Structure formats: structure tokens, C-alpha cells
Tab-separated table of C-alpha atoms and ligand atoms in Angstrom:
chain	number	residue	atom	x	y	z
A	1	MET	CA	0.000	0.000	0.000
A	2	LYS	CA	1.148	3.548	-0.705
A	3	THR	CA	0.064	6.759	1.033
A	4	GLN	CA	1.389	10.252	1.717
A	5	VAL	CA	1.535	10.035	5.524
A	6	ALA	CA	1.647	6.786	7.518
A	7	ILE	CA	0.655	7.325	11.157
A	8	ILE	CA	1.619	4.837	13.860
A	9	GLY	CA	-0.883	4.910	16.738
A	10	ALA	CA	-4.647	5.582	16.809
A	11	GLY	CA	-4.792	7.441	20.133
A	12	PRO	CA	-5.857	11.096	20.231
A	13	ALA	CA	-2.619	12.298	18.547
A	14	GLY	CA	-2.838	9.884	15.598
A	15	LEU	CA	-6.593	10.282	15.063
A	16	LEU	CA	-6.540	14.078	15.246
A	17	LEU	CA	-3.561	14.249	12.897
A	18	GLY	CA	-5.206	11.880	10.420
A	19	HIS	CA	-8.374	14.005	10.364
A	20	LEU	CA	-6.490	17.309	10.049
A	21	LEU	CA	-4.623	15.913	7.021
A	22	ARG	CA	-7.732	14.392	5.402
A	23	ALA	CA	-9.522	17.750	5.791
A	24	GLU	CA	-6.901	19.143	3.370
A	25	GLY	CA	-7.120	16.202	0.989
A	26	ILE	CA	-3.840	14.619	2.091
A	27	GLU	CA	-3.750	10.802	2.109
A	28	ALA	CA	-3.171	9.247	5.511
A	29	VAL	CA	-3.348	5.722	6.936
A	30	ILE	CA	-3.207	4.902	10.656
A	31	VAL	CA	-2.022	1.579	12.114
A	32	ASP	CA	-2.533	0.544	15.737
A	33	ARG	CA	-1.406	-2.553	17.588
A	34	VAL	CA	-4.643	-3.031	19.531
A	35	SER	CA	-8.371	-3.100	18.668
A	36	ALA	CA	-10.746	-0.127	18.554
A	37	ASP	CA	-12.562	-1.481	21.624
A	38	TYR	CA	-9.317	-1.717	23.555
A	39	VAL	CA	-8.491	1.927	22.754
A	40	LEU	CA	-11.970	2.985	23.910
A	41	GLY	CA	-11.641	0.958	27.119
A	42	ARG	CA	-8.704	3.025	28.408
A	43	ILE	CA	-9.878	5.562	30.993
A	44	ARG	CA	-7.595	8.563	30.774
A	45	ALA	CA	-7.848	12.319	30.371
A	46	GLY	CA	-10.877	14.360	31.331
A	47	VAL	CA	-10.128	18.047	30.780
A	48	LEU	CA	-9.748	19.698	27.366
A	49	GLU	CA	-8.022	23.013	26.823
A	50	ARG	CA	-9.587	25.587	24.549
A	51	THR	CA	-6.882	24.811	21.942
A	52	THR	CA	-8.083	21.188	21.844
A	53	THR	CA	-11.794	22.021	21.636
A	54	ASP	CA	-10.961	24.531	18.865
A	55	LEU	CA	-9.341	21.714	16.853
A	56	MET	CA	-12.441	19.518	17.222
A	57	ASP	CA	-14.563	22.472	16.066
A	58	ARG	CA	-12.241	23.165	13.119
A	59	LEU	CA	-12.795	19.572	12.001
A	60	GLY	CA	-16.562	19.978	12.362
A	61	LEU	CA	-16.516	17.225	15.001
A	62	GLY	CA	-17.348	19.258	18.094
A	63	GLU	CA	-21.118	18.790	18.094
A	64	ARG	CA	-21.409	16.006	20.710
A	65	MET	CA	-18.633	17.600	22.787
A	66	HIS	CA	-20.608	20.851	23.053
A	67	ALA	CA	-23.886	18.997	23.713
A	68	GLU	CA	-22.581	16.549	26.343
A	69	GLY	CA	-19.343	18.121	27.646
A	70	LEU	CA	-19.289	20.369	30.713
A	71	PRO	CA	-17.670	23.789	30.203
A	72	HIS	CA	-15.924	24.790	33.445
A	73	ASP	CA	-15.195	28.378	34.454
A	74	GLY	CA	-12.718	27.484	37.193
A	75	PHE	CA	-11.185	24.920	39.527
A	76	ASN	CA	-10.006	24.777	43.152
A	77	LEU	CA	-6.800	24.172	45.073
A	78	ALA	CA	-7.485	22.829	48.583
A	79	ASP	CA	-5.112	22.730	51.529
A	80	GLY	CA	-6.637	21.671	54.822
A	81	GLU	CA	-9.701	23.812	55.458
A	82	ARG	CA	-8.731	26.339	52.804
A	83	LEU	CA	-10.157	26.339	49.261
A	84	ILE	CA	-8.482	28.624	46.703
A	85	HIS	CA	-10.718	29.236	43.709
A	86	ILE	CA	-8.984	29.809	40.364
A	87	ASP	CA	-11.468	31.763	38.257
A	88	ILE	CA	-10.245	30.684	34.810
A	89	ALA	CA	-13.037	32.424	32.908
A	90	GLY	CA	-12.769	35.673	34.864
A	91	LEU	CA	-8.979	35.776	34.554
A	92	THR	CA	-8.552	34.592	30.940
A	93	GLY	CA	-11.964	34.973	29.266
A	94	LYS	CA	-11.834	31.250	28.371
A	95	GLN	CA	-13.189	27.986	29.741
A	96	VAL	CA	-11.948	24.408	29.840
A	97	MET	CA	-14.186	21.537	28.723
A	98	VAL	CA	-14.754	18.434	30.819
A	99	TYR	CA	-15.175	15.740	28.143
A	100	GLY	CA	-13.418	12.398	28.454
A	101	GLN	CA	-10.597	11.212	26.223
A	102	THR	CA	-12.758	8.158	25.506
A	103	GLU	CA	-15.440	10.405	24.012
A	104	VAL	CA	-12.989	12.487	21.953
A	105	THR	CA	-11.517	9.242	20.613
A	106	ARG	CA	-14.961	7.830	19.816
A	107	ASP	CA	-15.969	10.980	17.904
A	108	LEU	CA	-12.756	10.849	15.841
A	109	MET	CA	-13.058	7.089	15.218
A	110	ASP	CA	-16.701	7.297	14.165
A	111	ALA	CA	-15.985	10.059	11.618
A	112	ALA	CA	-12.986	8.272	10.065
A	113	PRO	CA	-14.738	6.146	7.386
A	114	GLU	CA	-16.813	9.008	5.932
A	115	ARG	CA	-13.703	11.188	5.692
A	116	GLY	CA	-11.557	8.583	3.984
A	117	LEU	CA	-9.282	8.050	6.971
A	118	GLN	CA	-8.239	4.409	7.004
A	119	ILE	CA	-7.397	2.894	10.393
A	120	ILE	CA	-5.857	-0.575	10.556
A	121	TYR	CA	-6.324	-2.056	14.035
A	122	GLY	CA	-4.570	-5.202	15.261
A	123	ALA	CA	-1.336	-4.393	13.381
A	124	GLU	CA	1.361	-6.460	15.100
A	125	ASN	CA	5.136	-6.020	15.021
A	126	VAL	CA	5.042	-2.553	13.458
A	127	ALA	CA	8.562	-1.622	12.321
A	128	LEU	CA	9.829	1.626	10.766
A	129	HIS	CA	12.313	1.559	7.868
A	130	ASP	CA	14.493	4.043	5.951
A	131	ILE	CA	13.422	7.002	8.100
A	132	GLU	CA	16.463	9.005	6.980
A	133	SER	CA	15.363	8.760	3.320
A	134	ASP	CA	12.544	10.455	1.367
A	135	ALA	CA	10.878	7.085	0.893
A	136	PRO	CA	10.344	5.615	4.383
A	137	TYR	CA	7.979	2.703	5.005
A	138	ILE	CA	6.476	0.630	7.757
A	139	THR	CA	5.945	-3.098	7.932
A	140	PHE	CA	3.561	-5.019	10.180
A	141	THR	CA	1.685	-8.266	10.471
A	142	LYS	CA	-2.091	-8.283	10.164
A	143	ASP	CA	-4.061	-11.534	10.511
A	144	GLY	CA	-0.859	-13.488	10.024
A	145	THR	CA	0.157	-11.730	6.788
A	146	GLU	CA	3.121	-9.363	6.483
A	147	GLN	CA	2.118	-5.955	5.075
A	148	ARG	CA	3.986	-2.840	3.997
A	149	ILE	CA	2.952	0.822	3.727
A	150	ASP	CA	5.170	3.203	1.750
A	151	ALA	CA	4.837	6.918	2.515
A	152	ARG	CA	6.565	10.265	2.145
A	153	PHE	CA	6.462	10.801	5.932
A	154	LEU	CA	5.985	8.622	8.997
A	155	CYS	CA	4.348	10.113	12.083
A	156	GLY	CA	5.015	8.391	15.403
A	157	CYS	CA	1.875	8.857	17.520
A	158	ASP	CA	2.341	5.535	19.302
A	159	GLY	CA	2.544	6.660	22.923
A	160	PHE	CA	5.343	6.267	25.447
A	161	HIS	CA	6.028	2.554	24.750
A	162	GLY	CA	5.673	2.542	20.934
A	163	PRO	CA	8.412	1.744	18.400
A	164	SER	CA	8.714	5.181	16.717
A	165	ARG	CA	10.900	6.956	19.260
A	166	GLN	CA	13.120	3.844	19.452
A	167	ALA	CA	13.680	4.075	15.665
A	168	ILE	CA	15.678	7.301	16.139
A	169	PRO	CA	19.374	6.469	16.667
A	170	ALA	CA	20.536	6.906	20.273
A	171	SER	CA	23.345	9.170	19.052
A	172	ILE	CA	20.735	11.667	17.747
A	173	GLY	CA	18.254	11.738	20.616
A	174	GLN	CA	18.437	13.172	24.096
A	175	THR	CA	16.030	12.354	26.911
A	176	PHE	CA	15.119	14.438	29.945
A	177	GLU	CA	13.302	12.606	32.702
A	178	LYS	CA	11.982	12.965	36.224
A	179	VAL	CA	10.254	10.074	37.947
A	180	TYR	CA	8.085	10.853	40.992
A	181	PRO	CA	8.095	8.592	44.056
A	182	PHE	CA	4.326	7.875	43.961
A	183	GLY	CA	1.447	7.043	41.637
A	184	TRP	CA	-2.200	8.025	41.251
A	185	LEU	CA	-4.907	5.543	42.132
A	186	GLY	CA	-8.012	6.444	40.089
A	187	ILE	CA	-11.628	5.397	40.518
A	188	LEU	CA	-14.497	5.909	38.077
A	189	ALA	CA	-18.044	5.552	39.431
A	190	ASP	CA	-21.568	6.332	38.289
A	191	VAL	CA	-22.307	8.811	41.062
A	192	PRO	CA	-22.816	12.594	40.941
A	193	PRO	CA	-19.632	14.631	41.501
A	194	CYS	CA	-19.076	16.090	44.999
A	195	ASN	CA	-18.498	19.571	43.603
A	196	HIS	CA	-19.441	21.376	40.377
A	197	GLU	CA	-15.758	22.146	39.707
A	198	LEU	CA	-12.548	20.108	40.099
A	199	ILE	CA	-10.762	20.120	43.474
A	200	TYR	CA	-7.008	19.438	43.686
A	201	ALA	CA	-6.222	18.813	47.380
A	202	ASN	CA	-2.944	18.748	49.287
A	203	HIS	CA	-3.470	16.790	52.519
A	204	ALA	CA	-1.077	15.384	55.128
A	205	HIS	CA	-1.991	11.886	53.836
A	206	GLY	CA	-1.129	12.961	50.269
A	207	PHE	CA	-2.764	14.457	47.191
A	208	ALA	CA	-6.383	13.889	46.114
A	209	LEU	CA	-8.367	15.046	43.080
A	210	ALA	CA	-12.124	15.246	42.644
A	211	SER	CA	-12.998	15.247	38.943
A	212	MET	CA	-15.886	14.080	36.781
A	213	ARG	CA	-16.985	12.908	33.354
A	214	SER	CA	-20.594	14.116	33.585
A	215	MET	CA	-23.123	15.140	36.243
A	216	THR	CA	-23.741	11.429	36.894
A	217	ARG	CA	-20.200	10.023	36.546
A	218	SER	CA	-17.327	10.922	38.884
A	219	ARG	CA	-13.599	10.429	38.580
A	220	TYR	CA	-11.440	10.626	41.712
A	221	TYR	CA	-7.727	10.087	42.301
A	222	ILE	CA	-5.451	9.775	45.341
A	223	GLN	CA	-1.669	9.764	45.592
A	224	VAL	CA	-0.384	6.313	46.657
A	225	PRO	CA	3.089	4.829	47.214
A	226	LEU	CA	4.465	3.123	44.110
A	227	ASP	CA	4.383	-0.319	45.714
A	228	ASP	CA	0.680	-0.127	46.619
A	229	ARG	CA	-1.524	-2.577	44.739
A	230	LEU	CA	-5.180	-2.393	43.732
A	231	GLU	CA	-5.953	-5.165	46.263
A	232	ASP	CA	-4.763	-2.784	49.010
A	233	TRP	CA	-7.585	-0.404	48.097
A	234	PRO	CA	-11.056	-1.962	48.292
A	235	ASP	CA	-13.714	0.609	47.344
A	236	ASP	CA	-14.681	1.437	50.967
A	237	ARG	CA	-11.113	2.239	51.966
A	238	LEU	CA	-10.695	4.446	48.909
A	239	TRP	CA	-13.922	6.389	49.558
A	240	ASP	CA	-12.936	6.863	53.237
A	241	GLU	CA	-9.538	8.191	52.202
A	242	LEU	CA	-11.009	10.550	49.603
A	243	ALA	CA	-13.343	11.988	52.263
A	244	VAL	CA	-10.383	12.668	54.563
A	245	ARG	CA	-8.129	14.203	51.932
A	246	LEU	CA	-10.730	16.353	50.163
A	247	GLY	CA	-11.809	17.927	53.468
A	248	PRO	CA	-15.097	18.023	55.400
A	249	ASN	CA	-16.996	20.292	53.017
A	250	ALA	CA	-16.380	18.178	49.891
A	251	ALA	CA	-16.678	14.980	51.971
A	252	SER	CA	-20.234	15.881	52.985
A	253	HIS	CA	-21.177	15.872	49.289
A	254	ILE	CA	-19.397	12.686	48.201
A	255	THR	CA	-21.751	9.985	46.924
A	256	ARG	CA	-20.187	6.539	47.100
A	257	GLY	CA	-20.718	3.841	44.502
A	258	PRO	CA	-19.090	0.721	43.078
A	259	ALA	CA	-15.971	1.247	40.963
A	260	LEU	CA	-16.519	0.935	37.193
A	261	GLU	CA	-12.758	1.148	36.814
A	262	LYS	CA	-9.858	1.374	39.224
A	263	SER	CA	-6.192	1.638	38.245
A	264	ILE	CA	-2.816	2.895	39.450
A	265	ALA	CA	-0.671	5.048	37.134
A	266	PRO	CA	2.921	6.085	37.871
A	267	LEU	CA	3.838	9.770	37.492
A	268	ARG	CA	6.637	10.884	35.224
A	269	SER	CA	7.995	13.942	33.439
A	270	PHE	CA	9.787	12.993	30.214
A	271	VAL	CA	10.885	14.800	27.051
A	272	PHE	CA	12.679	13.375	24.028
A	273	GLU	CA	14.484	15.769	21.690
A	274	PRO	CA	14.376	16.238	18.746
A	275	MET	CA	10.785	15.478	17.719
A	276	ARG	CA	11.808	14.967	14.069
A	277	HIS	CA	14.532	12.856	12.520
A	278	GLY	CA	14.620	12.653	8.720
A	279	SER	CA	11.152	11.689	7.503
A	280	LEU	CA	9.895	10.659	10.946
A	281	MET	CA	8.044	13.068	13.202
A	282	LEU	CA	6.953	12.257	16.765
A	283	ALA	CA	3.816	13.660	18.419
A	284	GLY	CA	2.079	13.267	21.790
A	285	ASP	CA	3.152	10.751	24.448
A	286	ALA	CA	5.636	9.206	21.959
A	287	ALA	CA	7.802	12.291	22.527
A	288	HIS	CA	6.857	13.493	26.011
A	289	ILE	CA	5.022	12.640	29.208
A	290	VAL	CA	3.724	14.993	31.884
A	291	PRO	CA	2.402	14.043	35.331
A	292	PRO	CA	-1.422	14.348	35.120
A	293	THR	CA	-1.636	17.126	37.744
A	294	GLY	CA	-1.977	19.904	35.142
A	295	ALA	CA	-4.299	17.902	32.817
A	296	LYS	CA	-1.881	18.560	29.960
A	297	GLY	CA	-1.062	15.191	28.306
A	298	LEU	CA	-3.882	14.904	25.799
A	299	ASN	CA	-3.820	18.641	25.193
A	300	LEU	CA	-0.110	18.553	24.329
A	301	ALA	CA	-0.792	15.714	21.894
A	302	ALA	CA	-3.389	17.997	20.270
A	303	SER	CA	-1.089	21.027	20.050
A	304	ASP	CA	1.730	18.888	18.606
A	305	VAL	CA	-0.497	17.667	15.794
A	306	ALA	CA	-1.808	21.194	15.160
A	307	TYR	CA	1.804	22.221	14.413
A	308	LEU	CA	2.591	18.984	12.600
A	309	SER	CA	-0.469	19.012	10.343
A	310	ASP	CA	0.289	22.631	9.463
A	311	ALA	CA	3.865	21.682	8.486
A	312	LEU	CA	2.704	18.688	6.409
A	313	ILE	CA	0.005	20.726	4.671
A	314	ARG	CA	2.597	23.364	3.730
A	315	TYR	CA	4.867	20.620	2.403
A	316	PHE	CA	2.241	18.958	0.211
A	317	ARG	CA	0.458	22.165	-0.875
A	318	LEU	CA	3.356	24.584	-1.334
A	319	ALA	CA	6.398	22.277	-1.530
A	320	ASP	CA	7.591	24.251	1.515
A	321	ASN	CA	10.086	22.248	3.563
A	322	ASP	CA	10.812	24.923	6.183
A	323	ALA	CA	7.819	24.155	8.410
A	324	ILE	CA	8.820	20.458	8.539
A	325	ALA	CA	12.365	21.494	9.435
A	326	GLY	CA	11.054	23.801	12.163
A	327	TYR	CA	8.449	21.412	13.610
A	328	SER	CA	10.562	20.036	16.450
A	329	ASP	CA	11.698	23.406	17.821
A	330	LYS	CA	8.211	24.880	17.551
A	331	ALA	CA	6.509	21.963	19.298
A	332	LEU	CA	9.176	21.640	21.992
A	333	ALA	CA	8.856	25.306	22.984
A	334	ARG	CA	5.231	24.656	23.965
A	335	VAL	CA	5.961	21.196	25.368
A	336	TRP	CA	8.511	22.576	27.852
A	337	LYS	CA	6.074	25.212	29.104
A	338	SER	CA	3.523	22.481	29.842
A	339	GLU	CA	6.248	20.318	31.410
A	340	ARG	CA	7.118	23.223	33.701
A	341	PHE	CA	3.510	23.860	34.697
A	342	SER	CA	2.718	20.177	35.335
A	343	TRP	CA	5.917	19.708	37.359
A	344	GLN	CA	5.240	22.838	39.425
A	345	LEU	CA	1.637	21.886	40.229
A	346	THR	CA	2.809	18.346	41.100
A	347	MET	CA	5.465	19.692	43.489
A	348	LEU	CA	2.962	22.093	45.069
A	349	MET	CA	0.105	19.638	45.650
A	350	HIS	CA	1.770	16.316	46.617
A	351	ARG	CA	3.502	15.070	49.781
A	352	PHE	CA	6.941	13.688	48.955
A	353	PRO	CA	8.248	10.837	51.128
A	354	ASP	CA	11.687	12.447	51.463
A	355	SER	CA	10.570	16.041	52.066
A	356	GLY	CA	10.753	17.706	55.458
A	357	ALA	CA	9.332	20.662	57.364
A	358	PHE	CA	11.111	23.196	55.143
A	359	ASP	CA	9.513	21.854	51.956
A	360	ARG	CA	6.078	21.902	53.556
A	361	ARG	CA	6.517	25.518	54.712
A	362	VAL	CA	7.430	26.442	51.124
A	363	GLN	CA	4.238	24.755	49.854
A	364	VAL	CA	2.143	26.666	52.412
A	365	ALA	CA	3.859	29.933	51.504
A	366	GLU	CA	3.228	29.351	47.806
A	367	LEU	CA	-0.441	28.536	48.436
A	368	ASP	CA	-0.693	31.697	50.621
A	369	TYR	CA	0.814	33.687	47.791
A	370	ILE	CA	-1.571	32.212	45.218
A	371	ALA	CA	-4.557	32.870	47.520
A	372	SER	CA	-3.576	36.538	47.886
A	373	SER	CA	-2.312	37.409	44.404
A	374	VAL	CA	-4.393	37.946	41.275
A	375	ALA	CA	-1.132	37.826	39.285
A	376	ALA	CA	-0.341	34.332	40.621
A	377	GLN	CA	-3.904	33.139	39.966
A	378	THR	CA	-3.779	34.566	36.438
A	379	SER	CA	-0.547	32.707	35.742
A	380	ILE	CA	-2.104	29.416	36.879
A	381	ALA	CA	-5.330	30.092	34.973
A	382	GLU	CA	-3.628	30.894	31.652
A	383	ASN	CA	-1.487	27.776	31.866
A	384	TYR	CA	-4.428	25.579	32.867
A	385	VAL	CA	-6.677	26.822	30.062
A	386	GLY	CA	-3.808	26.319	27.595
A	387	LEU	CA	-1.147	28.654	26.261
A	388	PRO	CA	-1.846	29.941	22.740
A	389	LEU	CA	-0.489	27.913	19.826
B	401	RFL	P1	-1.860	7.247	23.425
B	401	RFL	O1	-3.220	7.674	23.850
B	401	RFL	O2	-1.057	6.432	24.356
B	401	RFL	O3	-2.024	6.485	22.033
B	401	RFL	C1	-0.954	5.791	21.438
B	401	RFL	C2	-1.510	4.713	20.538
B	401	RFL	O4	-0.398	4.027	19.946
B	401	RFL	C3	-0.672	2.646	19.953
B	401	RFL	N1	0.583	1.872	19.937
B	401	RFL	C4	1.001	1.195	18.862
B	401	RFL	N2	0.505	1.084	17.615
B	401	RFL	C5	1.170	0.282	16.746
B	401	RFL	N3	2.304	-0.404	17.076
B	401	RFL	C6	2.817	-0.331	18.320
B	401	RFL	N4	3.892	-1.043	18.658
B	401	RFL	C7	2.172	0.505	19.263
B	401	RFL	N5	2.413	0.821	20.561
B	401	RFL	C8	1.428	1.656	20.950
B	401	RFL	C9	-1.456	2.425	21.241
B	401	RFL	O5	-2.241	1.230	21.158
B	401	RFL	C10	-2.307	3.675	21.305
B	401	RFL	O6	-3.599	3.494	20.730
B	401	RFL	O7	-0.939	8.493	23.039
B	401	RFL	P2	-1.353	9.929	22.408
B	401	RFL	O8	-2.250	9.749	21.216
B	401	RFL	O9	-0.083	10.666	22.280
B	401	RFL	O10	-2.265	10.627	23.517
B	401	RFL	C11	-1.735	11.000	24.759
B	401	RFL	C12	-2.802	10.907	25.857
B	401	RFL	O11	-3.405	9.625	25.791
B	401	RFL	C13	-2.196	11.143	27.247
B	401	RFL	O12	-1.255	12.171	27.215
B	401	RFL	C14	-3.298	11.520	28.279
B	401	RFL	O13	-4.177	10.446	28.482
B	401	RFL	C15	-2.669	11.937	29.593
B	401	RFL	N6	-3.641	12.230	30.634
B	401	RFL	C16	-4.340	13.427	30.659
B	401	RFL	N7	-4.166	14.333	29.668
B	401	RFL	C17	-4.892	15.486	29.649
B	401	RFL	O14	-4.707	16.299	28.727
B	401	RFL	N8	-5.834	15.778	30.617
B	401	RFL	C18	-6.075	14.924	31.633
B	401	RFL	O15	-6.964	15.198	32.426
B	401	RFL	C19	-5.299	13.705	31.711
B	401	RFL	N9	-5.492	12.825	32.686
B	401	RFL	C20	-3.876	11.301	31.648
B	401	RFL	C21	-4.814	11.639	32.680
B	401	RFL	C22	-3.244	10.056	31.661
B	401	RFL	C23	-3.488	9.168	32.680
B	401	RFL	N10	-2.821	7.909	32.616
B	401	RFL	C24	-3.459	6.678	32.815
B	401	RFL	C25	-1.481	7.833	32.072
B	401	RFL	C26	-5.059	10.771	33.714
B	401	RFL	C27	-4.386	9.541	33.732
B	401	RFL	C28	-4.659	8.650	34.911
B	402	PHB	C1	-9.523	13.385	35.024
B	402	PHB	O1	-10.713	13.736	35.117
B	402	PHB	O2	-9.213	12.229	34.690
B	402	PHB	C2	-8.446	14.350	35.316
B	402	PHB	C3	-8.760	15.685	35.531
B	402	PHB	C4	-7.756	16.599	35.822
B	402	PHB	C5	-6.454	16.166	35.905
B	402	PHB	C6	-6.133	14.836	35.679
B	402	PHB	C7	-7.128	13.919	35.386
B	402	PHB	O3	-5.483	17.062	36.205
């Protein structure tokens, strides 16, 4: 098979990129290792920046998001009894959208056939070849048969563990990494949220987050040691702990219910540079990871592919190579700002096993400062709602 752009990975980065290219008449094929149902079964992001919702609108695929998603004007930072409200709308004139990654993915998947975007699921052993040439290709096995897709460009949208980043020679790439000494235990339940906006709480027992997917489906997280297992956290223990960490006011509004999903995710900050080598471009989690505290992962995948689709469109429309050459630097400038914000919010809101009284006093001082300064709140709000492209 021959196409203009072969995309590895049908997560949000790959699907959005495929649609942005098809909207300009560029041929694109996506391959993914797993099935469509498997992709939809992963419970992940919940908060979309304005830049991400704008992309869905640009594609004409924002209808269900606007009908079913929950626009939020603000969120809260809690510390003990104190609740600091960050008025995103008042400070930036924009809102964020609570609409699950599962739903974004479903909307993009459903629209693929009518827009001529081919997605090949169940593609095993995907390998990238000749990425330093103008005629790269991928090979994979599908239903026991070896297949090959030739393309002008390969786009690695295959997440943190995919093969694309590994295809770049070690002598070319540089990685920057910070691993945090805890994970997030998440629970999804069909119960109304305890608050109409998100609450990020710093408690002596550790961090907690009250989030939601709709007015009838809640998503909560707590910070747990890395060696904790799901068996350590039966539902009742988890609900009890959430009530303690979120504070008495939120606790009085928590509705308990059986877990639809429960999982533990490690936290990591990671950046790989450069995001292009030859005819291979990386986007999304394939190139970088942020801890989920700033709700930036999916949104960074979206901003990467906004830049990348623009560069590819200029290449195919205008034979302009400069945007391709500049893609990595342009994307990384935004990536590092989100890395900084996610790292800072993680440091501010979690309890670190090796930190002492000094570190805690610094957290309290920073929260005091945020509570008293419109400038500090504005800085948080403009990062949370998404920096401009
Ligand atoms: P994905 O979603 O991981 O998709 C990659 C796709 O590549 C496929 N793949 C392969 N295909 C072919 N061959 C191979 N060998 C392959 N290996 C992998 C995979 O099957 C998959 O379909 O990466 P993408 O598209 O870059 O999207 C990134 C986002 O998924 C991620 O950043 C977010 O989910 C992060 N994240 C959050 N982001 C936000 O913006 N807001 C949030 O509120 C938010 N909350 C979260 C999160 C991530 C979490 N976890 C579990 C890591 C909360 C959590 C708990
Ligand atoms: C979520 O709802 O899954 C969620 C919300 C905000 C975050 C992280 C995850 O910062």
C-alpha cells in the first residue's frame, strides 16, 4: 500500500492528525497494535483546553462535545480547610471543557470512514524503515500476513512505549526525565460529583483530586506509594480516604458507589528531543510525558499535531520544507512550558516521602501567595486553560 503520511498509533494524537490531514485532501493511513474497543476501554484524560476544543470544532466534530461536555469556568486548590478558587473564565476569558478522552476518541473514530481516513487495528510487530530517506515505510503483520505501507512521511503517535521513538538512533536523541516517588490511584463511578468544579487537594496523607466525566459520573484520584496494589484499596477504603483528603466540606457531598474502573498510574515527566529525525516526526506521548496534575497530556498531543499538520500541509500544498524542518523546535517550545507547569503543580500539591518541614513551609507559603495574588492566579489560569499555539 502507498500513502502520503503513515501514522503509527490511533490514540488522540494519531486520530486528530489523520483528520487534520484528510480535511486538506492529504492521504493518511493509521495503524494501531490493539483493537478499537481496547483503545476505547482506556480511561484517561478528562479536561480539554480551549486549543483542543478549537481543533475539534475546526474539524466539524465538536457537536457532541458541546452537547454533552461540561464547560468549566474554574477549579479549586485545597489545603486543609482552605479552598483557593482559580477563576479561569474571569482571569482569561476562556473555559476548559470536561469531556473524556474516551469520548474524543470515539468521535474521531466514528468520523474516520466518511472522511476517507483508514485505520488498521490489530497491526502487530510494526517496524519503521528508511526514516532518513525520502521514501520511508512501515511493515507489520495483520491476521498473520506481512504488510507494507510506503509513505513520504511517517508520524510516530504511538505513545510512550511505541516503536517510533526507538527508531531514532541513540546518538541523535536526548532524553530528559523525572520520575516521581508515587502514583495516582483512580476510581471511576456512576455517582454525581461532589463539587461542580474540580478540586485538587494537598493533605497530610497525600494528594487527592475530585474530577468528573458528567453530572452522573465521577472520577477521583489519590496519591499512593508506588508499591501499593489495587488489592490494598477496596472501594470502601478508597472512599474513606477521599473523604479525609478532600476535606469536610467536599466529603459531605461525596456519593459513594461501586468502581466501574480502578487503576494505578505512575507519574513521570519525560521529554525526548528532537521530535523529528529525517522523515519521521513524533507527536504526543511518543515524545513526552507529563504528570497528570496539570491535565496537559492529551492537550499537548493535540497542540503537537496542530503544528505537525500545518507543516505537512505546507509541504504537500506549497512544496515548503521549512515548516517540517522547524516542527521540532516549535513543538518543543510549547511542550517545555507544559512540562514546567505540570511539574510545578505536582510539586505544590503532593507530599513527597523524602521532604521535610522546610519543603512543607514552602508549599504553604506558595499557596498563601496564590490565595492573595491575582497575578499568581492569572498565571495558573492561563497555563491551565492552555497557552496559545
Ligand atoms: P496514546 O493515547 O497512548 O495512544 C498511542 C496509541 O499508539 C498505539 N501503539 C502502537 N501502535 C502500533 N504499534 C505499536 N507497537 C504501538 N504501541 C502503541 C497504542 O495502542 C495507542 O492506541 O498516546 P497519544 O495519542 O499521544 O495521547 C496521549 C494521551 O493519551 C495522554 O497524554 C493523556 O491520556 C494523559 N492524561 C491526561 N491528559 C490530559 O490532557 N488531561 C487529563 O486530564 C489527563 N489525565 C492522563 C490523565 C493520563 C493518565 N494515565 C493513565 C497515564 C489521567 C491519567 C490517569
Ligand atoms: C480526570 O478527570 O481524569 C483528570 C482531571 C484533571 C487532571 C487529571 C485527570 O489534572
